[in-house]
Amino acid sequence: MSRIAENLTQVRQQLRKSAENAQRNTADITLLAVSKTRPADDLRIAYQSDQRHFGENYLQESLDKINELSDLAIVWHFIGPLQSNKTKAVAENFAWVHTIDRLKIAQRLSKQRPSDLAPLNICIQVNISEEESKSGCLPSELTQLAQDISQLPNISLRGLMAIPKATDDPAEQLAAFAKMKSLQLELQALHPHLDTLSMGMSGDMDAAVSQGATIVRIGTAIFGKRDPKSPT
Ligand SMILES: *Cc1c(COP(=O)(O)O)cnc(C)c1O
């Protein structure tokens, strides 16, 4: 078995265990394979092990892979920072965008979404650790932003996404994810269909699942360490 296939088996086992510990159904949690900086062949290997959801951060790199892998039924998620001059290609090529933190970007995506495609699934990124350098809207801005985005025609607002401040302290990890869960519950009072919490990476998947993650975004644990020279 290839290394990637072995890793996938292991990550799926861990995910099952985390779900069991949290008394949750594994089927309610989507494993998103984060494939930034990886060659298309690595994604093909993961696909052959039944992986269907892939997350990409860099637009040009992702368009090359989408083109090269067009024979596969991949569900593409955009999880990188998105500038307004790049929205068109994202609206045309992705099923999900996890990193919306401004109304303007969502408006453009809605306008540019081709009418023969299903509405674009969107998560609002929350700057949950309130770090100055981080993208994401502040928790205090969330209600208004969700209200505005939910009015857009070709967008399906699905939930929230976060990249909490990196820490090895399990208590801190749990606290950030618990805050996300409570924000989701607050929003669900107004928008009952918001079913998605995109949170948890290779280093904190278990904590995220324990607090209700429905999409975990896993790169390193599936594909191995990224080249430190490439961005993030
Ligand atoms: C790179 C990345 C991940 C995956 O991180 P790993 O630690 O490699 O699992 C998840 N989410 C986002 C937004 C990323 O940029």
PDB file of N, CA and C in Angstrom, residues 3-86:
ATOM      1  N   ARG A   3       2.130   5.087   0.896  1.00  0.00           N
ATOM      2  CA  ARG A   3       2.162   5.856   2.123  1.00  0.00           C
ATOM      3  C   ARG A   3       0.868   6.667   2.301  1.00  0.00           C
ATOM      4  N   ILE A   4       0.416   7.290   1.227  1.00  0.00           N
ATOM      5  CA  ILE A   4      -0.789   8.129   1.318  1.00  0.00           C
ATOM      6  C   ILE A   4      -2.010   7.280   1.673  1.00  0.00           C
ATOM      7  N   ALA A   5      -2.095   6.090   1.068  1.00  0.00           N
ATOM      8  CA  ALA A   5      -3.227   5.208   1.375  1.00  0.00           C
ATOM      9  C   ALA A   5      -3.173   4.751   2.833  1.00  0.00           C
ATOM     10  N   GLU A   6      -1.957   4.420   3.303  1.00  0.00           N
ATOM     11  CA  GLU A   6      -1.802   4.031   4.724  1.00  0.00           C
ATOM     12  C   GLU A   6      -2.206   5.170   5.649  1.00  0.00           C
ATOM     13  N   ASN A   7      -1.709   6.366   5.334  1.00  0.00           N
ATOM     14  CA  ASN A   7      -2.041   7.525   6.173  1.00  0.00           C
ATOM     15  C   ASN A   7      -3.543   7.768   6.223  1.00  0.00           C
ATOM     16  N   LEU A   8      -4.182   7.635   5.068  1.00  0.00           N
ATOM     17  CA  LEU A   8      -5.630   7.856   5.019  1.00  0.00           C
ATOM     18  C   LEU A   8      -6.358   6.876   5.921  1.00  0.00           C
ATOM     19  N   THR A   9      -5.933   5.610   5.854  1.00  0.00           N
ATOM     20  CA  THR A   9      -6.548   4.591   6.707  1.00  0.00           C
ATOM     21  C   THR A   9      -6.413   4.982   8.175  1.00  0.00           C
ATOM     22  N   GLN A  10      -5.206   5.462   8.531  1.00  0.00           N
ATOM     23  CA  GLN A  10      -4.964   5.827   9.921  1.00  0.00           C
ATOM     24  C   GLN A  10      -5.795   7.043  10.351  1.00  0.00           C
ATOM     25  N   VAL A  11      -5.846   8.054   9.489  1.00  0.00           N
ATOM     26  CA  VAL A  11      -6.627   9.259   9.818  1.00  0.00           C
ATOM     27  C   VAL A  11      -8.099   8.897   9.969  1.00  0.00           C
ATOM     28  N   ARG A  12      -8.606   8.031   9.097  1.00  0.00           N
ATOM     29  CA  ARG A  12     -10.016   7.624   9.205  1.00  0.00           C
ATOM     30  C   ARG A  12     -10.275   6.886  10.511  1.00  0.00           C
ATOM     31  N   GLN A  13      -9.291   6.056  10.919  1.00  0.00           N
ATOM     32  CA  GLN A  13      -9.434   5.355  12.200  1.00  0.00           C
ATOM     33  C   GLN A  13      -9.481   6.346  13.358  1.00  0.00           C
ATOM     34  N   GLN A  14      -8.564   7.316  13.324  1.00  0.00           N
ATOM     35  CA  GLN A  14      -8.543   8.332  14.389  1.00  0.00           C
ATOM     36  C   GLN A  14      -9.853   9.107  14.425  1.00  0.00           C
ATOM     37  N   LEU A  15     -10.340   9.424  13.240  1.00  0.00           N
ATOM     38  CA  LEU A  15     -11.585  10.187  13.157  1.00  0.00           C
ATOM     39  C   LEU A  15     -12.742   9.394  13.762  1.00  0.00           C
ATOM     40  N   ARG A  16     -12.771   8.088  13.445  1.00  0.00           N
ATOM     41  CA  ARG A  16     -13.819   7.229  14.027  1.00  0.00           C
ATOM     42  C   ARG A  16     -13.732   7.209  15.549  1.00  0.00           C
ATOM     43  N   LYS A  17     -12.484   7.108  16.039  1.00  0.00           N
ATOM     44  CA  LYS A  17     -12.285   7.056  17.486  1.00  0.00           C
ATOM     45  C   LYS A  17     -12.721   8.374  18.135  1.00  0.00           C
ATOM     46  N   SER A  18     -12.324   9.482  17.529  1.00  0.00           N
ATOM     47  CA  SER A  18     -12.719  10.788  18.066  1.00  0.00           C
ATOM     48  C   SER A  18     -14.236  10.927  18.083  1.00  0.00           C
ATOM     49  N   ALA A  19     -14.872  10.478  17.005  1.00  0.00           N
ATOM     50  CA  ALA A  19     -16.333  10.575  16.930  1.00  0.00           C
ATOM     51  C   ALA A  19     -16.979   9.722  18.018  1.00  0.00           C
ATOM     52  N   GLU A  20     -16.462   8.502  18.187  1.00  0.00           N
ATOM     53  CA  GLU A  20     -17.006   7.623  19.232  1.00  0.00           C
ATOM     54  C   GLU A  20     -16.875   8.255  20.606  1.00  0.00           C
ATOM     55  N   ASN A  21     -15.685   8.780  20.897  1.00  0.00           N
ATOM     56  CA  ASN A  21     -15.462   9.427  22.191  1.00  0.00           C
ATOM     57  C   ASN A  21     -16.439  10.574  22.432  1.00  0.00           C
ATOM     58  N   ALA A  22     -16.804  11.250  21.349  1.00  0.00           N
ATOM     59  CA  ALA A  22     -17.719  12.385  21.469  1.00  0.00           C
ATOM     60  C   ALA A  22     -19.173  11.945  21.333  1.00  0.00           C
ATOM     61  N   GLN A  23     -19.393  10.641  21.241  1.00  0.00           N
ATOM     62  CA  GLN A  23     -20.726  10.067  21.025  1.00  0.00           C
ATOM     63  C   GLN A  23     -21.394  10.692  19.804  1.00  0.00           C
ATOM     64  N   ARG A  24     -20.602  10.775  18.750  1.00  0.00           N
ATOM     65  CA  ARG A  24     -21.127  11.308  17.498  1.00  0.00           C
ATOM     66  C   ARG A  24     -21.014  10.235  16.422  1.00  0.00           C
ATOM     67  N   ASN A  25     -21.800  10.437  15.351  1.00  0.00           N
ATOM     68  CA  ASN A  25     -21.798   9.538  14.223  1.00  0.00           C
ATOM     69  C   ASN A  25     -20.678   9.948  13.249  1.00  0.00           C
ATOM     70  N   THR A  26     -19.774   9.034  12.925  1.00  0.00           N
ATOM     71  CA  THR A  26     -18.678   9.351  12.003  1.00  0.00           C
ATOM     72  C   THR A  26     -19.207   9.859  10.656  1.00  0.00           C
ATOM     73  N   ALA A  27     -20.358   9.361  10.254  1.00  0.00           N
ATOM     74  CA  ALA A  27     -20.917   9.757   8.966  1.00  0.00           C
ATOM     75  C   ALA A  27     -21.284  11.247   8.938  1.00  0.00           C
ATOM     76  N   ASP A  28     -21.381  11.884  10.098  1.00  0.00           N
ATOM     77  CA  ASP A  28     -21.709  13.314  10.148  1.00  0.00           C
ATOM     78  C   ASP A  28     -20.476  14.198  10.016  1.00  0.00           C
ATOM     79  N   ILE A  29     -19.316  13.575   9.842  1.00  0.00           N
ATOM     80  CA  ILE A  29     -18.073  14.348   9.760  1.00  0.00           C
ATOM     81  C   ILE A  29     -17.378  14.051   8.431  1.00  0.00           C
ATOM     82  N   THR A  30     -17.142  15.105   7.645  1.00  0.00           N
ATOM     83  CA  THR A  30     -16.471  14.957   6.350  1.00  0.00           C
ATOM     84  C   THR A  30     -14.975  15.166   6.516  1.00  0.00           C
ATOM     85  N   LEU A  31     -14.220  14.218   6.000  1.00  0.00           N
ATOM     86  CA  LEU A  31     -12.761  14.369   5.987  1.00  0.00           C
ATOM     87  C   LEU A  31     -12.370  15.117   4.713  1.00  0.00           C
ATOM     88  N   LEU A  32     -11.857  16.324   4.893  1.00  0.00           N
ATOM     89  CA  LEU A  32     -11.390  17.123   3.763  1.00  0.00           C
ATOM     90  C   LEU A  32      -9.871  16.970   3.673  1.00  0.00           C
ATOM     91  N   ALA A  33      -9.393  16.419   2.562  1.00  0.00           N
ATOM     92  CA  ALA A  33      -7.953  16.233   2.372  1.00  0.00           C
ATOM     93  C   ALA A  33      -7.352  17.527   1.837  1.00  0.00           C
ATOM     94  N   VAL A  34      -6.504  18.161   2.626  1.00  0.00           N
ATOM     95  CA  VAL A  34      -5.908  19.440   2.224  1.00  0.00           C
ATOM     96  C   VAL A  34      -4.651  19.161   1.392  1.00  0.00           C
ATOM     97  N   SER A  35      -4.756  19.490   0.100  1.00  0.00           N
ATOM     98  CA  SER A  35      -3.749  19.033  -0.857  1.00  0.00           C
ATOM     99  C   SER A  35      -2.889  20.150  -1.425  1.00  0.00           C
ATOM    100  N   LYS A  36      -2.888  21.306  -0.793  1.00  0.00           N
ATOM    101  CA  LYS A  36      -2.026  22.413  -1.253  1.00  0.00           C
ATOM    102  C   LYS A  36      -0.577  21.950  -1.359  1.00  0.00           C
ATOM    103  N   THR A  37       0.091  22.419  -2.374  1.00  0.00           N
ATOM    104  CA  THR A  37       1.506  22.134  -2.695  1.00  0.00           C
ATOM    105  C   THR A  37       1.756  20.687  -3.150  1.00  0.00           C
ATOM    106  N   ARG A  38       0.719  19.848  -3.153  1.00  0.00           N
ATOM    107  CA  ARG A  38       0.910  18.444  -3.550  1.00  0.00           C
ATOM    108  C   ARG A  38       0.656  18.277  -5.042  1.00  0.00           C
ATOM    109  N   PRO A  39       1.438  17.422  -5.702  1.00  0.00           N
ATOM    110  CA  PRO A  39       1.203  17.186  -7.136  1.00  0.00           C
ATOM    111  C   PRO A  39      -0.109  16.436  -7.370  1.00  0.00           C
ATOM    112  N   ALA A  40      -0.672  16.601  -8.547  1.00  0.00           N
ATOM    113  CA  ALA A  40      -1.960  15.981  -8.878  1.00  0.00           C
ATOM    114  C   ALA A  40      -1.933  14.471  -8.649  1.00  0.00           C
ATOM    115  N   ASP A  41      -0.789  13.845  -8.890  1.00  0.00           N
ATOM    116  CA  ASP A  41      -0.706  12.388  -8.723  1.00  0.00           C
ATOM    117  C   ASP A  41      -0.999  11.956  -7.279  1.00  0.00           C
ATOM    118  N   ASP A  42      -0.604  12.787  -6.298  1.00  0.00           N
ATOM    119  CA  ASP A  42      -0.891  12.457  -4.898  1.00  0.00           C
ATOM    120  C   ASP A  42      -2.408  12.463  -4.634  1.00  0.00           C
ATOM    121  N   LEU A  43      -3.097  13.407  -5.273  1.00  0.00           N
ATOM    122  CA  LEU A  43      -4.548  13.467  -5.099  1.00  0.00           C
ATOM    123  C   LEU A  43      -5.198  12.248  -5.742  1.00  0.00           C
ATOM    124  N   ARG A  44      -4.648  11.839  -6.868  1.00  0.00           N
ATOM    125  CA  ARG A  44      -5.186  10.672  -7.566  1.00  0.00           C
ATOM    126  C   ARG A  44      -5.058   9.409  -6.688  1.00  0.00           C
ATOM    127  N   ILE A  45      -3.924   9.301  -6.006  1.00  0.00           N
ATOM    128  CA  ILE A  45      -3.726   8.155  -5.108  1.00  0.00           C
ATOM    129  C   ILE A  45      -4.763   8.175  -3.986  1.00  0.00           C
ATOM    130  N   ALA A  46      -4.957   9.345  -3.385  1.00  0.00           N
ATOM    131  CA  ALA A  46      -5.955   9.456  -2.310  1.00  0.00           C
ATOM    132  C   ALA A  46      -7.355   9.135  -2.844  1.00  0.00           C
ATOM    133  N   TYR A  47      -7.628   9.598  -4.057  1.00  0.00           N
ATOM    134  CA  TYR A  47      -8.936   9.330  -4.680  1.00  0.00           C
ATOM    135  C   TYR A  47      -9.165   7.838  -4.842  1.00  0.00           C
ATOM    136  N   GLN A  48      -8.102   7.130  -5.222  1.00  0.00           N
ATOM    137  CA  GLN A  48      -8.230   5.675  -5.388  1.00  0.00           C
ATOM    138  C   GLN A  48      -8.507   4.991  -4.060  1.00  0.00           C
ATOM    139  N   SER A  49      -8.199   5.675  -2.929  1.00  0.00           N
ATOM    140  CA  SER A  49      -8.578   5.164  -1.608  1.00  0.00           C
ATOM    141  C   SER A  49      -9.891   5.796  -1.136  1.00  0.00           C
ATOM    142  N   ASP A  50     -10.741   6.158  -2.087  1.00  0.00           N
ATOM    143  CA  ASP A  50     -12.086   6.650  -1.812  1.00  0.00           C
ATOM    144  C   ASP A  50     -12.162   8.046  -1.203  1.00  0.00           C
ATOM    145  N   GLN A  51     -11.098   8.818  -1.265  1.00  0.00           N
ATOM    146  CA  GLN A  51     -11.182  10.205  -0.808  1.00  0.00           C
ATOM    147  C   GLN A  51     -11.849  11.048  -1.909  1.00  0.00           C
ATOM    148  N   ARG A  52     -12.869  11.831  -1.549  1.00  0.00           N
ATOM    149  CA  ARG A  52     -13.597  12.618  -2.552  1.00  0.00           C
ATOM    150  C   ARG A  52     -13.490  14.124  -2.342  1.00  0.00           C
ATOM    151  N   HIS A  53     -13.348  14.574  -1.101  1.00  0.00           N
ATOM    152  CA  HIS A  53     -13.302  16.014  -0.822  1.00  0.00           C
ATOM    153  C   HIS A  53     -11.847  16.465  -0.676  1.00  0.00           C
ATOM    154  N   PHE A  54     -11.466  17.450  -1.491  1.00  0.00           N
ATOM    155  CA  PHE A  54     -10.111  17.988  -1.441  1.00  0.00           C
ATOM    156  C   PHE A  54     -10.146  19.503  -1.229  1.00  0.00           C
ATOM    157  N   GLY A  55      -9.222  20.001  -0.405  1.00  0.00           N
ATOM    158  CA  GLY A  55      -9.146  21.430  -0.112  1.00  0.00           C
ATOM    159  C   GLY A  55      -7.871  22.030  -0.661  1.00  0.00           C
ATOM    160  N   GLU A  56      -8.013  23.169  -1.346  1.00  0.00           N
ATOM    161  CA  GLU A  56      -6.874  23.853  -1.952  1.00  0.00           C
ATOM    162  C   GLU A  56      -6.833  25.312  -1.495  1.00  0.00           C
ATOM    163  N   ASN A  57      -5.604  25.859  -1.405  1.00  0.00           N
ATOM    164  CA  ASN A  57      -5.409  27.214  -0.892  1.00  0.00           C
ATOM    165  C   ASN A  57      -5.012  28.241  -1.940  1.00  0.00           C
ATOM    166  N   TYR A  58      -4.340  27.783  -2.995  1.00  0.00           N
ATOM    167  CA  TYR A  58      -3.759  28.737  -3.944  1.00  0.00           C
ATOM    168  C   TYR A  58      -4.444  28.560  -5.285  1.00  0.00           C
ATOM    169  N   LEU A  59      -4.999  29.685  -5.805  1.00  0.00           N
ATOM    170  CA  LEU A  59      -5.918  29.565  -6.931  1.00  0.00           C
ATOM    171  C   LEU A  59      -5.265  28.955  -8.172  1.00  0.00           C
ATOM    172  N   GLN A  60      -4.135  29.496  -8.624  1.00  0.00           N
ATOM    173  CA  GLN A  60      -3.579  28.995  -9.886  1.00  0.00           C
ATOM    174  C   GLN A  60      -3.196  27.522  -9.781  1.00  0.00           C
ATOM    175  N   GLU A  61      -2.568  27.190  -8.656  1.00  0.00           N
ATOM    176  CA  GLU A  61      -2.192  25.792  -8.433  1.00  0.00           C
ATOM    177  C   GLU A  61      -3.433  24.890  -8.458  1.00  0.00           C
ATOM    178  N   SER A  62      -4.502  25.349  -7.846  1.00  0.00           N
ATOM    179  CA  SER A  62      -5.696  24.501  -7.782  1.00  0.00           C
ATOM    180  C   SER A  62      -6.343  24.358  -9.155  1.00  0.00           C
ATOM    181  N   LEU A  63      -6.336  25.432  -9.950  1.00  0.00           N
ATOM    182  CA  LEU A  63      -6.949  25.340 -11.284  1.00  0.00           C
ATOM    183  C   LEU A  63      -6.186  24.337 -12.154  1.00  0.00           C
ATOM    184  N   ASP A  64      -4.870  24.330 -12.022  1.00  0.00           N
ATOM    185  CA  ASP A  64      -4.077  23.344 -12.765  1.00  0.00           C
ATOM    186  C   ASP A  64      -4.484  21.919 -12.381  1.00  0.00           C
ATOM    187  N   LYS A  65      -4.652  21.683 -11.080  1.00  0.00           N
ATOM    188  CA  LYS A  65      -5.016  20.332 -10.635  1.00  0.00           C
ATOM    189  C   LYS A  65      -6.444  19.973 -11.031  1.00  0.00           C
ATOM    190  N   ILE A  66      -7.360  20.937 -10.932  1.00  0.00           N
ATOM    191  CA  ILE A  66      -8.756  20.672 -11.310  1.00  0.00           C
ATOM    192  C   ILE A  66      -8.812  20.247 -12.772  1.00  0.00           C
ATOM    193  N   ASN A  67      -8.003  20.920 -13.584  1.00  0.00           N
ATOM    194  CA  ASN A  67      -7.928  20.603 -14.997  1.00  0.00           C
ATOM    195  C   ASN A  67      -7.343  19.203 -15.221  1.00  0.00           C
ATOM    196  N   GLU A  68      -6.247  18.934 -14.532  1.00  0.00           N
ATOM    197  CA  GLU A  68      -5.561  17.660 -14.712  1.00  0.00           C
ATOM    198  C   GLU A  68      -6.380  16.475 -14.191  1.00  0.00           C
ATOM    199  N   LEU A  69      -7.240  16.725 -13.214  1.00  0.00           N
ATOM    200  CA  LEU A  69      -7.999  15.632 -12.584  1.00  0.00           C
ATOM    201  C   LEU A  69      -9.477  15.679 -12.968  1.00  0.00           C
ATOM    202  N   SER A  70      -9.763  16.270 -14.125  1.00  0.00           N
ATOM    203  CA  SER A  70     -11.169  16.468 -14.486  1.00  0.00           C
ATOM    204  C   SER A  70     -11.898  15.152 -14.756  1.00  0.00           C
ATOM    205  N   ASP A  71     -11.172  14.062 -14.876  1.00  0.00           N
ATOM    206  CA  ASP A  71     -11.821  12.754 -15.066  1.00  0.00           C
ATOM    207  C   ASP A  71     -12.342  12.174 -13.740  1.00  0.00           C
ATOM    208  N   LEU A  72     -12.003  12.802 -12.611  1.00  0.00           N
ATOM    209  CA  LEU A  72     -12.420  12.292 -11.300  1.00  0.00           C
ATOM    210  C   LEU A  72     -13.584  13.112 -10.742  1.00  0.00           C
ATOM    211  N   ALA A  73     -14.426  12.445  -9.942  1.00  0.00           N
ATOM    212  CA  ALA A  73     -15.587  13.130  -9.347  1.00  0.00           C
ATOM    213  C   ALA A  73     -15.209  13.761  -8.003  1.00  0.00           C
ATOM    214  N   ILE A  74     -14.264  14.691  -8.060  1.00  0.00           N
ATOM    215  CA  ILE A  74     -13.774  15.335  -6.833  1.00  0.00           C
ATOM    216  C   ILE A  74     -14.696  16.491  -6.453  1.00  0.00           C
ATOM    217  N   VAL A  75     -14.935  16.650  -5.155  1.00  0.00           N
ATOM    218  CA  VAL A  75     -15.624  17.831  -4.634  1.00  0.00           C
ATOM    219  C   VAL A  75     -14.539  18.795  -4.159  1.00  0.00           C
ATOM    220  N   TRP A  76     -14.430  19.941  -4.828  1.00  0.00           N
ATOM    221  CA  TRP A  76     -13.329  20.882  -4.551  1.00  0.00           C
ATOM    222  C   TRP A  76     -13.754  21.947  -3.553  1.00  0.00           C
ATOM    223  N   HIS A  77     -12.913  22.150  -2.541  1.00  0.00           N
ATOM    224  CA  HIS A  77     -13.158  23.179  -1.522  1.00  0.00           C
ATOM    225  C   HIS A  77     -12.034  24.209  -1.593  1.00  0.00           C
ATOM    226  N   PHE A  78     -12.385  25.483  -1.679  1.00  0.00           N
ATOM    227  CA  PHE A  78     -11.365  26.527  -1.609  1.00  0.00           C
ATOM    228  C   PHE A  78     -11.223  26.981  -0.160  1.00  0.00           C
ATOM    229  N   ILE A  79      -9.990  26.858   0.390  1.00  0.00           N
ATOM    230  CA  ILE A  79      -9.793  27.156   1.814  1.00  0.00           C
ATOM    231  C   ILE A  79      -8.694  28.180   2.046  1.00  0.00           C
ATOM    232  N   GLY A  80      -8.280  28.883   0.973  1.00  0.00           N
ATOM    233  CA  GLY A  80      -7.231  29.902   1.113  1.00  0.00           C
ATOM    234  C   GLY A  80      -7.829  31.293   1.161  1.00  0.00           C
ATOM    235  N   PRO A  81      -6.985  32.287   1.433  1.00  0.00           N
ATOM    236  CA  PRO A  81      -7.453  33.677   1.377  1.00  0.00           C
ATOM    237  C   PRO A  81      -7.907  33.993  -0.046  1.00  0.00           C
ATOM    238  N   LEU A  82      -9.003  34.749  -0.170  1.00  0.00           N
ATOM    239  CA  LEU A  82      -9.572  35.013  -1.499  1.00  0.00           C
ATOM    240  C   LEU A  82      -9.674  36.512  -1.731  1.00  0.00           C
ATOM    241  N   GLN A  83      -8.943  36.996  -2.765  1.00  0.00           N
ATOM    242  CA  GLN A  83      -9.010  38.410  -3.132  1.00  0.00           C
ATOM    243  C   GLN A  83     -10.136  38.625  -4.128  1.00  0.00           C
ATOM    244  N   SER A  84     -10.662  39.848  -4.157  1.00  0.00           N
ATOM    245  CA  SER A  84     -11.857  40.062  -4.969  1.00  0.00           C
ATOM    246  C   SER A  84     -11.582  39.915  -6.462  1.00  0.00           C
ATOM    247  N   ASN A  85     -10.353  40.122  -6.919  1.00  0.00           N
ATOM    248  CA  ASN A  85     -10.092  39.957  -8.359  1.00  0.00           C
ATOM    249  C   ASN A  85      -9.930  38.485  -8.763  1.00  0.00           C
ATOM    250  N   LYS A  86     -10.062  37.570  -7.797  1.00  0.00           N
ATOM    251  CA  LYS A  86      -9.899  36.145  -8.120  1.00  0.00           C
ATOM    252  C   LYS A  86     -11.189  35.363  -7.941  1.00  0.00           C
TER     253      LYS A  86
END
